[in-house]
Amino acid sequence: MTAEGELPYLHEEDYIIIAINIKVYFTLRMAKVLRTKRVPLKAVDGVNLSIKRGEILGLVGESGCGKTTLGRALINLIVPTEGYLFFQPSKDFLQKLGKKENLSQDEMKKLSVYSWSRKKTRELRKEMQIVYQDPYSSLDPRYLIKDIISEPLISFGKKKREAYSIARTLLQEVGLPEEFMNYYPHQLSGGQRQRVAIARAIALNPKFIVLDEPTSALDVSVQAQVLNLLLDLRKKYNLTMLFISHNISVIRYVSDRIFVMYLGKIVEISETDSLFSRPLHPYTMALLSAVPVPAQKVKKSREILEGDVPTQINPPKGCRFHTRCRFAFEKCGWTSKEIVESINLIFDSARNQELLDFPLIEKIEVIDDSKLAIIFSEEINESNVAIVKEVIEKEKKDRPARSLFGIKSVEAQNGHILISMHEFSDELPLIEAEKNHFVACWLYGSSGD
């Protein structure tokens, strides 16, 4: 979602969370000769997100894409490097935000949760809670279950007797017997511990809960029980939830809308049914194709992603998915560094017989993101360049090396070959390709066609 995408009609809905341009960078020290260099790891890199009151929003993506970091930033457990977070914004504010009127950066910063005082932030803790992935590590092993659930209640002013009474009721709400009050976490199963974590999260009757992979550490049968419990609690308490998972089948079961995340950015937004019936982004297609089909007779094509997941220290330019995308073309963001390997394949004479008598390559020199020079043992002329162009076109047609689509021109210059790349935009917008279905992909053009 971008300001050009979903923000213009924010005033039409009752939103509980509005996040704008959330960036979370972690500083890493990289070893260099005789010194260390500080570099940013871009865990979340410019995410806009809105969550309607009472909905369950699914956030899905591969491990390491920034889902958990974003979830923690949305409940102010992590203060982001940049961005604004608004909790239960007024309709007047939403109208101004949607129309981009009369809102200066100072005003935005003042209203943002990240600028609130310590006292006001403490009060906000009652309204925002989180359920972690591993229920055992998130529960204090020295505390009895009654103390684990009662702790937030006592922290916000409840007497111990009253807190224990509420804890007893909450245990029953999550399907656990009263005698568990005097158990320790290690005496419970994984599913039971996660129910305790959920009971603690709803103890203060919050308005917003982040569920960070709440079922990934549980058996499949127990997963279903916990998911059904969450859906029941949502109806009873009118809870708003952000459900984070790498399991898109689980996301489908619980979510009203889905945000697909890749390398710190949102690449697709859609209502659940629309996403599963017609995924638009190639990454989403790959995620859906990886879902196992129980019936052996059902044939299902698999989208196998090639290559390694890029690093978030130096992510690909343009579309971050283009290095693994089978649809990538000129506009997607190919740089000269990314085609070096393909250039070596082109000049493999065993692969391309046309180049048997071609001069030997002395070196490939990357000039910048848009240019590289190939220097040979002999000077190159126009006829040599024509042969190289033919081979490149053949490679693109017969044995697609996607990076070759980034080549704009091949020409002779000063006795060597100069290769120039197509221009691209480093800011890839989310486009409303279909009604309420946004995608960050140049396959859908600038107007969604």
Coordinates of C-alpha atoms in Angstrom, one line a residue:
M1 CA 0.0 0.0 0.0
T2 CA 1.3 3.4 -0.9
A3 CA 0.0 6.9 -0.5
E4 CA -1.0 6.6 -4.2
G5 CA -2.7 3.3 -3.5
E6 CA -4.9 2.8 -0.4
L7 CA -4.4 6.1 1.5
P8 CA -6.8 8.2 -0.6
Y9 CA -9.9 6.5 0.8
L10 CA -8.9 6.0 4.4
H11 CA -11.7 8.2 5.6
E12 CA -14.2 5.6 4.4
E13 CA -13.2 3.1 7.0
D14 CA -12.8 2.8 10.8
Y15 CA -9.1 2.1 11.1
I16 CA -7.3 1.1 14.3
I17 CA -3.8 1.2 13.0
I18 CA -2.3 3.4 10.3
A19 CA 1.5 3.0 9.6
I20 CA 3.2 5.3 7.1
N21 CA 6.7 4.8 5.6
I22 CA 7.9 2.5 8.4
K23 CA 11.7 1.8 8.1
V24 CA 13.6 -0.3 10.6
Y25 CA 17.4 -0.4 9.9
F26 CA 19.8 -2.3 12.1
T27 CA 23.5 -1.3 12.1
L28 CA 25.9 -4.1 11.5
R29 CA 29.7 -4.0 11.7
M30 CA 31.4 -5.4 8.6
A31 CA 35.1 -6.4 9.0
K32 CA 37.4 -4.6 6.6
V33 CA 41.2 -4.5 6.4
L34 CA 42.5 -2.9 9.6
R35 CA 39.0 -1.4 10.3
T36 CA 35.3 -2.1 10.6
K37 CA 32.6 -0.5 8.6
R38 CA 29.1 0.2 9.8
V39 CA 26.4 -0.8 7.3
P40 CA 22.6 -0.8 7.6
L41 CA 20.5 -4.0 7.4
K42 CA 17.2 -2.9 6.0
A43 CA 14.8 -5.2 7.9
V44 CA 11.7 -3.1 7.0
D45 CA 12.1 -0.6 4.3
G46 CA 9.3 1.9 3.7
V47 CA 6.1 0.0 4.6
N48 CA 2.6 1.6 4.6
L49 CA -0.1 -0.4 6.3
S50 CA -3.6 0.0 7.5
I51 CA -5.7 -2.3 9.7
K52 CA -9.5 -1.9 10.0
R53 CA -11.1 -2.3 13.4
G54 CA -12.3 -5.8 14.0
E55 CA -10.4 -7.4 11.1
I56 CA -7.6 -10.0 11.1
L57 CA -4.9 -8.9 8.7
G58 CA -2.5 -11.6 7.5
L59 CA 1.2 -10.8 6.9
V60 CA 2.9 -13.6 5.0
G61 CA 6.4 -14.1 3.6
E62 CA 9.6 -16.1 3.8
S63 CA 11.6 -16.3 7.0
G64 CA 13.8 -13.3 7.3
C65 CA 11.7 -10.9 5.2
G66 CA 11.0 -8.5 8.1
K67 CA 7.5 -9.7 9.3
T68 CA 8.3 -10.0 13.0
T69 CA 10.2 -6.7 13.0
L70 CA 7.3 -4.9 11.4
G71 CA 4.9 -6.5 13.9
R72 CA 6.9 -5.3 16.8
A73 CA 7.2 -1.8 15.3
L74 CA 3.4 -1.7 15.1
I75 CA 3.0 -2.1 18.8
N76 CA 6.0 0.2 19.6
L77 CA 8.3 -2.5 20.9
I78 CA 10.8 -1.3 18.3
V79 CA 11.2 2.3 17.6
P80 CA 11.7 2.5 13.8
T81 CA 14.5 4.4 12.1
E82 CA 11.8 6.4 10.2
G83 CA 8.0 6.5 9.9
Y84 CA 4.8 7.3 11.6
L85 CA 2.3 5.1 13.5
F86 CA -1.2 6.3 14.4
F87 CA -3.5 4.4 16.8
Q88 CA -7.3 4.9 16.5
P89 CA -6.9 8.0 14.4
S90 CA -9.9 10.3 14.2
K91 CA -12.1 10.5 11.1
D92 CA -11.0 14.1 10.6
F93 CA -7.4 13.1 10.7
L94 CA -8.1 10.2 8.2
Q95 CA -9.8 12.6 5.8
K96 CA -6.8 15.0 5.9
L97 CA -4.4 12.1 5.5
G98 CA -6.3 10.7 2.6
K99 CA -6.5 14.0 0.8
K100 CA -3.0 15.0 1.8
E101 CA -4.2 18.3 3.1
N102 CA -3.0 20.5 6.0
L103 CA -0.7 17.9 7.5
S104 CA 2.9 19.0 8.0
Q105 CA 5.7 16.7 9.0
D106 CA 5.7 18.3 12.5
E107 CA 2.0 17.6 12.9
M108 CA 2.4 14.0 11.7
K109 CA 5.3 13.5 14.1
K110 CA 3.4 15.0 17.0
L111 CA 0.4 12.7 16.5
S112 CA 2.5 9.6 15.9
V113 CA 2.7 7.0 18.6
Y114 CA 6.5 7.1 18.4
S115 CA 6.5 10.6 19.8
W116 CA 4.2 10.0 22.7
S117 CA 5.4 10.6 26.3
R118 CA 6.4 7.7 28.5
K119 CA 3.2 8.0 30.5
K120 CA 1.0 8.0 27.5
T121 CA 2.9 5.1 26.0
R122 CA 2.5 3.1 29.1
E123 CA -1.3 3.6 28.9
L124 CA -1.1 2.4 25.3
R125 CA 0.4 -0.9 26.5
K126 CA -3.1 -1.9 27.7
E127 CA -4.5 -1.5 24.2
M128 CA -1.7 -3.4 22.3
Q129 CA -0.5 -6.9 23.1
I130 CA 1.6 -9.6 21.4
V131 CA 1.6 -13.4 21.3
Y132 CA 5.0 -14.8 20.5
Q133 CA 6.0 -17.7 18.3
D134 CA 7.5 -19.9 21.1
P135 CA 5.1 -20.1 24.1
Y136 CA 7.8 -21.7 26.3
S137 CA 10.3 -18.9 25.9
S138 CA 7.7 -16.2 26.3
L139 CA 6.4 -17.6 29.7
D140 CA 8.5 -17.1 32.9
P141 CA 9.3 -20.7 34.0
R142 CA 9.5 -19.5 37.7
Y143 CA 5.9 -18.2 37.7
L144 CA 2.7 -20.1 38.3
I145 CA 0.2 -19.9 35.5
K146 CA -2.1 -17.7 37.6
D147 CA 0.8 -15.3 38.2
I148 CA 1.7 -15.2 34.5
I149 CA -1.9 -14.2 33.5
S150 CA -2.3 -11.9 36.5
E151 CA 0.9 -9.9 36.1
P152 CA -0.4 -7.4 33.5
L153 CA -3.5 -6.9 35.5
I154 CA -1.6 -6.2 38.8
S155 CA 0.8 -4.0 36.9
F156 CA -2.2 -1.8 35.9
G157 CA -3.7 -1.5 39.3
K158 CA -5.8 -4.6 40.0
K159 CA -5.6 -6.2 43.4
K160 CA -4.1 -9.7 43.5
R161 CA -7.4 -11.4 44.6
E162 CA -9.3 -9.7 41.7
A163 CA -6.5 -10.4 39.2
Y164 CA -6.6 -14.1 40.2
S165 CA -10.3 -14.2 39.7
I166 CA -10.0 -12.7 36.2
A167 CA -7.2 -15.1 35.4
R168 CA -9.4 -18.1 36.4
T169 CA -12.1 -16.8 34.0
L170 CA -9.6 -16.3 31.2
L171 CA -8.3 -19.8 31.6
Q172 CA -11.8 -21.0 31.0
E173 CA -12.1 -18.7 28.0
V174 CA -9.1 -20.3 26.3
G175 CA -10.3 -23.8 27.1
L176 CA -8.1 -24.8 30.1
P177 CA -9.3 -26.1 33.4
E178 CA -9.1 -24.2 36.7
E179 CA -6.5 -26.5 38.3
F180 CA -4.0 -25.2 35.8
M181 CA -3.8 -22.0 37.9
N182 CA -1.2 -23.7 40.1
Y183 CA 0.8 -25.3 37.4
Y184 CA 4.2 -24.2 36.0
P185 CA 4.8 -23.7 32.3
H186 CA 6.9 -26.8 32.0
Q187 CA 4.0 -28.9 33.2
L188 CA 1.9 -27.9 30.2
S189 CA 2.0 -29.1 26.5
G190 CA 3.0 -26.7 23.7
G191 CA -0.7 -26.0 22.8
Q192 CA -1.6 -25.4 26.4
R193 CA 1.2 -23.0 26.9
Q194 CA 0.1 -21.1 23.8
R195 CA -3.4 -20.8 25.2
V196 CA -1.9 -19.4 28.4
A197 CA 0.0 -16.8 26.3
I198 CA -3.3 -15.9 24.6
A199 CA -5.1 -15.6 27.9
R200 CA -2.4 -13.2 29.1
A201 CA -2.6 -11.2 25.9
I202 CA -6.4 -10.6 26.3
A203 CA -6.2 -10.0 30.1
L204 CA -6.3 -6.2 29.7
N205 CA -9.0 -6.3 27.0
P206 CA -6.7 -4.8 24.3
K207 CA -8.0 -3.5 21.0
F208 CA -5.1 -4.8 18.9
I209 CA -3.0 -8.0 19.1
V210 CA 0.0 -9.0 17.1
L211 CA 0.2 -12.8 16.7
D212 CA 3.7 -13.7 15.7
E213 CA 3.7 -17.2 14.2
P214 CA 1.5 -18.4 17.1
T215 CA 1.0 -21.9 15.7
S216 CA 4.3 -22.7 14.0
A217 CA 5.7 -24.5 17.0
L218 CA 2.6 -26.7 17.4
D219 CA 1.4 -29.9 16.0
V220 CA -1.1 -29.7 13.1
S221 CA -4.1 -30.8 15.1
V222 CA -3.2 -28.4 17.9
Q223 CA -2.7 -25.6 15.4
A224 CA -6.4 -26.0 14.3
Q225 CA -7.6 -25.8 17.9
V226 CA -5.6 -22.6 18.6
L227 CA -6.8 -21.0 15.3
N228 CA -10.4 -21.7 16.1
L229 CA -9.9 -20.3 19.6
L230 CA -8.5 -17.1 18.1
L231 CA -11.5 -16.8 15.8
D232 CA -13.9 -17.3 18.7
L233 CA -12.1 -14.7 20.8
R234 CA -12.1 -12.2 17.9
K235 CA -15.9 -12.5 17.7
K236 CA -16.4 -12.3 21.5
Y237 CA -14.1 -9.3 22.2
N238 CA -14.2 -7.6 18.7
L239 CA -10.4 -7.9 18.6
T240 CA -8.3 -6.5 15.8
M241 CA -5.3 -8.8 14.9
L242 CA -2.2 -8.8 12.8
F243 CA -1.5 -12.5 12.1
I244 CA 2.1 -13.1 11.0
S245 CA 3.1 -16.4 9.4
H246 CA 5.2 -18.0 6.7
N247 CA 2.4 -20.6 6.2
I248 CA 0.1 -19.1 3.7
S249 CA -2.5 -21.9 4.3
V250 CA -2.8 -20.8 7.9
I251 CA -3.1 -17.2 6.8
R252 CA -5.9 -18.1 4.5
Y253 CA -7.9 -19.7 7.3
V254 CA -7.9 -16.8 9.6
S255 CA -7.4 -13.6 7.6
D256 CA -9.8 -11.1 6.0
R257 CA -7.0 -9.4 4.1
I258 CA -3.4 -10.4 3.3
F259 CA -0.2 -8.4 2.9
V260 CA 2.6 -10.3 1.1
M261 CA 6.1 -9.2 2.2
Y262 CA 9.4 -9.7 0.5
L263 CA 12.8 -8.4 1.6
G264 CA 11.4 -5.7 3.8
K265 CA 8.7 -4.4 1.4
I266 CA 5.1 -5.1 0.8
V267 CA 4.6 -6.6 -2.8
E268 CA 0.9 -7.5 -2.8
I269 CA -2.2 -6.5 -0.9
S270 CA -5.6 -8.2 -1.4
E271 CA -8.7 -9.6 0.3
T272 CA -8.1 -13.3 1.1
D273 CA -10.4 -14.8 -1.5
S274 CA -9.1 -12.6 -4.3
L275 CA -5.5 -13.4 -3.5
F276 CA -6.0 -17.1 -3.6
S277 CA -8.2 -17.1 -6.7
R278 CA -6.0 -14.7 -8.7
P279 CA -2.5 -14.0 -7.3
L280 CA -0.8 -11.2 -9.2
H281 CA 2.8 -11.0 -8.0
P282 CA 5.2 -13.7 -9.1
Y283 CA 6.4 -14.1 -5.5
T284 CA 2.8 -14.7 -4.3
M285 CA 2.4 -17.3 -7.1
A286 CA 5.4 -19.1 -5.9
L287 CA 4.2 -19.1 -2.3
L288 CA 0.8 -20.6 -3.3
S289 CA 2.4 -23.2 -5.5
A290 CA 4.4 -24.5 -2.5
V291 CA 1.2 -25.4 -0.6
P292 CA 1.0 -29.2 -0.5
V293 CA -2.1 -30.8 -2.1
P294 CA -3.4 -33.8 -0.2
A295 CA -5.0 -35.6 -3.1
Q296 CA -2.4 -37.5 -5.1
K297 CA -4.4 -37.4 -8.2
V298 CA -4.4 -33.6 -8.3
K299 CA -1.6 -32.3 -10.5
K300 CA -0.3 -28.9 -9.5
S301 CA 2.4 -26.9 -11.3
R302 CA 5.2 -25.8 -9.0
E303 CA 6.9 -22.4 -9.2
I304 CA 10.4 -23.1 -8.2
L305 CA 12.3 -20.0 -7.2
E306 CA 15.9 -20.0 -8.5
G307 CA 18.8 -18.4 -6.9
D308 CA 19.5 -17.4 -3.3
V309 CA 17.5 -14.9 -1.2
P310 CA 19.3 -11.6 -1.6
T311 CA 20.8 -9.9 1.5
Q312 CA 19.0 -7.1 3.2
I313 CA 22.3 -5.3 3.7
N314 CA 22.5 -4.7 -0.1
P315 CA 19.1 -5.6 -1.6
P316 CA 18.6 -5.7 -5.4
K317 CA 17.7 -2.4 -7.0
G318 CA 14.4 -1.8 -8.7
C319 CA 12.0 -4.7 -7.9
R320 CA 13.7 -6.7 -5.2
F321 CA 12.3 -9.9 -6.5
H322 CA 13.6 -9.6 -10.0
T323 CA 16.8 -11.7 -9.4
R324 CA 14.5 -14.7 -8.7
C325 CA 11.6 -13.9 -11.0
R326 CA 10.9 -15.9 -14.2
F327 CA 9.0 -13.0 -15.6
A328 CA 11.6 -10.3 -15.1
F329 CA 12.2 -8.0 -18.1
E330 CA 13.9 -4.8 -19.0
K331 CA 12.2 -2.5 -16.5
C332 CA 12.6 -4.6 -13.4
G333 CA 16.0 -3.2 -12.3
W334 CA 18.8 -5.2 -13.7
T335 CA 22.3 -3.7 -13.0
S336 CA 25.6 -4.3 -14.7
K337 CA 26.9 -6.4 -11.7
E338 CA 24.0 -8.8 -12.1
I339 CA 24.7 -9.7 -15.7
V340 CA 28.4 -10.5 -15.2
E341 CA 27.7 -14.2 -14.8
S342 CA 25.5 -14.3 -17.8
I343 CA 28.2 -12.5 -19.9
N344 CA 30.6 -15.3 -19.0
L345 CA 28.0 -17.8 -20.3
I346 CA 27.6 -16.0 -23.5
F347 CA 31.3 -16.1 -24.3
D348 CA 31.5 -19.8 -23.5
S349 CA 32.6 -21.2 -26.9
A350 CA 31.4 -24.7 -26.0
R351 CA 27.9 -23.2 -25.5
N352 CA 27.9 -20.8 -28.4
Q353 CA 29.9 -22.0 -31.4
E354 CA 29.7 -18.6 -33.1
L355 CA 32.4 -17.4 -30.7
L356 CA 35.0 -20.1 -31.3
D357 CA 37.4 -17.7 -33.0
F358 CA 36.5 -14.7 -30.8
P359 CA 39.3 -12.9 -28.9
L360 CA 39.8 -14.0 -25.3
I361 CA 38.3 -11.9 -22.5
E362 CA 41.0 -10.2 -20.4
K363 CA 38.5 -8.7 -17.9
I364 CA 35.0 -7.5 -17.3
E365 CA 35.0 -4.1 -15.8
V366 CA 31.8 -2.8 -14.0
I367 CA 31.8 0.9 -14.6
D368 CA 28.6 1.7 -12.6
D369 CA 25.0 0.2 -12.2
S370 CA 24.2 1.0 -15.8
K371 CA 27.4 0.2 -17.7
L372 CA 30.1 -2.4 -18.0
A373 CA 33.1 -2.8 -20.3
I374 CA 34.4 -6.2 -21.7
I375 CA 38.1 -5.9 -22.5
F376 CA 39.6 -8.4 -24.9
S377 CA 43.1 -9.5 -25.9
E378 CA 42.5 -7.9 -29.3
E379 CA 40.6 -4.8 -30.4
I380 CA 36.9 -5.3 -31.2
N381 CA 35.2 -4.0 -34.3
E382 CA 31.5 -3.6 -35.4
S383 CA 31.3 -7.1 -37.0
N384 CA 32.4 -8.6 -33.6
V385 CA 29.7 -6.6 -31.9
A386 CA 27.0 -7.8 -34.4
I387 CA 27.9 -11.4 -33.5
V388 CA 27.6 -10.7 -29.8
K389 CA 24.2 -9.1 -30.3
E390 CA 23.0 -12.2 -32.2
V391 CA 24.2 -14.5 -29.5
I392 CA 22.5 -12.4 -26.8
E393 CA 19.2 -12.6 -28.6
K394 CA 19.6 -16.3 -29.1
E395 CA 20.3 -16.8 -25.4
K396 CA 17.3 -14.8 -24.5
K397 CA 15.1 -16.8 -26.8
D398 CA 16.4 -20.4 -26.4
R399 CA 18.0 -20.6 -23.0
P400 CA 16.5 -17.6 -21.1
A401 CA 19.0 -15.9 -18.8
R402 CA 16.6 -13.3 -17.4
S403 CA 19.3 -10.8 -16.6
L404 CA 20.1 -10.5 -20.3
F405 CA 16.8 -8.7 -20.7
G406 CA 18.3 -5.8 -18.8
I407 CA 20.8 -5.1 -21.7
K408 CA 19.8 -2.0 -23.6
S409 CA 22.7 -1.7 -26.0
V410 CA 25.9 -3.4 -27.1
E411 CA 28.5 -1.2 -28.9
A412 CA 32.2 -1.1 -29.7
Q413 CA 34.2 1.6 -27.9
N414 CA 37.9 2.1 -27.8
G415 CA 38.5 -1.4 -29.0
H416 CA 36.4 -3.1 -26.4
I417 CA 32.6 -3.8 -25.9
L418 CA 30.5 -1.4 -23.9
I419 CA 27.2 -2.8 -22.5
S420 CA 24.5 -0.4 -21.3
M421 CA 21.6 -1.3 -19.2
H422 CA 17.9 -0.2 -19.3
E423 CA 16.9 2.6 -17.0
F424 CA 14.6 1.7 -14.1
S425 CA 12.9 3.2 -11.1
D426 CA 14.3 2.3 -7.7
E427 CA 10.9 3.1 -6.1
L428 CA 8.4 0.5 -7.2
P429 CA 4.9 1.6 -6.4
L430 CA 1.9 -0.5 -5.4
I431 CA -0.6 -0.3 -8.2
E432 CA -4.3 -1.0 -7.9
A433 CA -4.4 -3.7 -10.6
E434 CA -7.9 -4.8 -9.7
K435 CA -10.4 -3.4 -7.2
N436 CA -8.9 -3.4 -3.7
H437 CA -6.1 -5.6 -5.1
F438 CA -2.6 -3.9 -5.1
V439 CA 0.6 -5.2 -6.5
A440 CA 4.1 -3.9 -6.8
C441 CA 5.1 -5.4 -10.2
W442 CA 6.0 -3.7 -13.5
L443 CA 4.1 -6.5 -15.3
Y444 CA 0.9 -4.5 -14.6
G445 CA 2.3 -1.2 -15.9
S446 CA 1.8 2.2 -14.3
S447 CA -2.0 2.2 -14.7
G448 CA -2.8 -1.4 -13.7
D449 CA -3.3 -2.7 -17.2

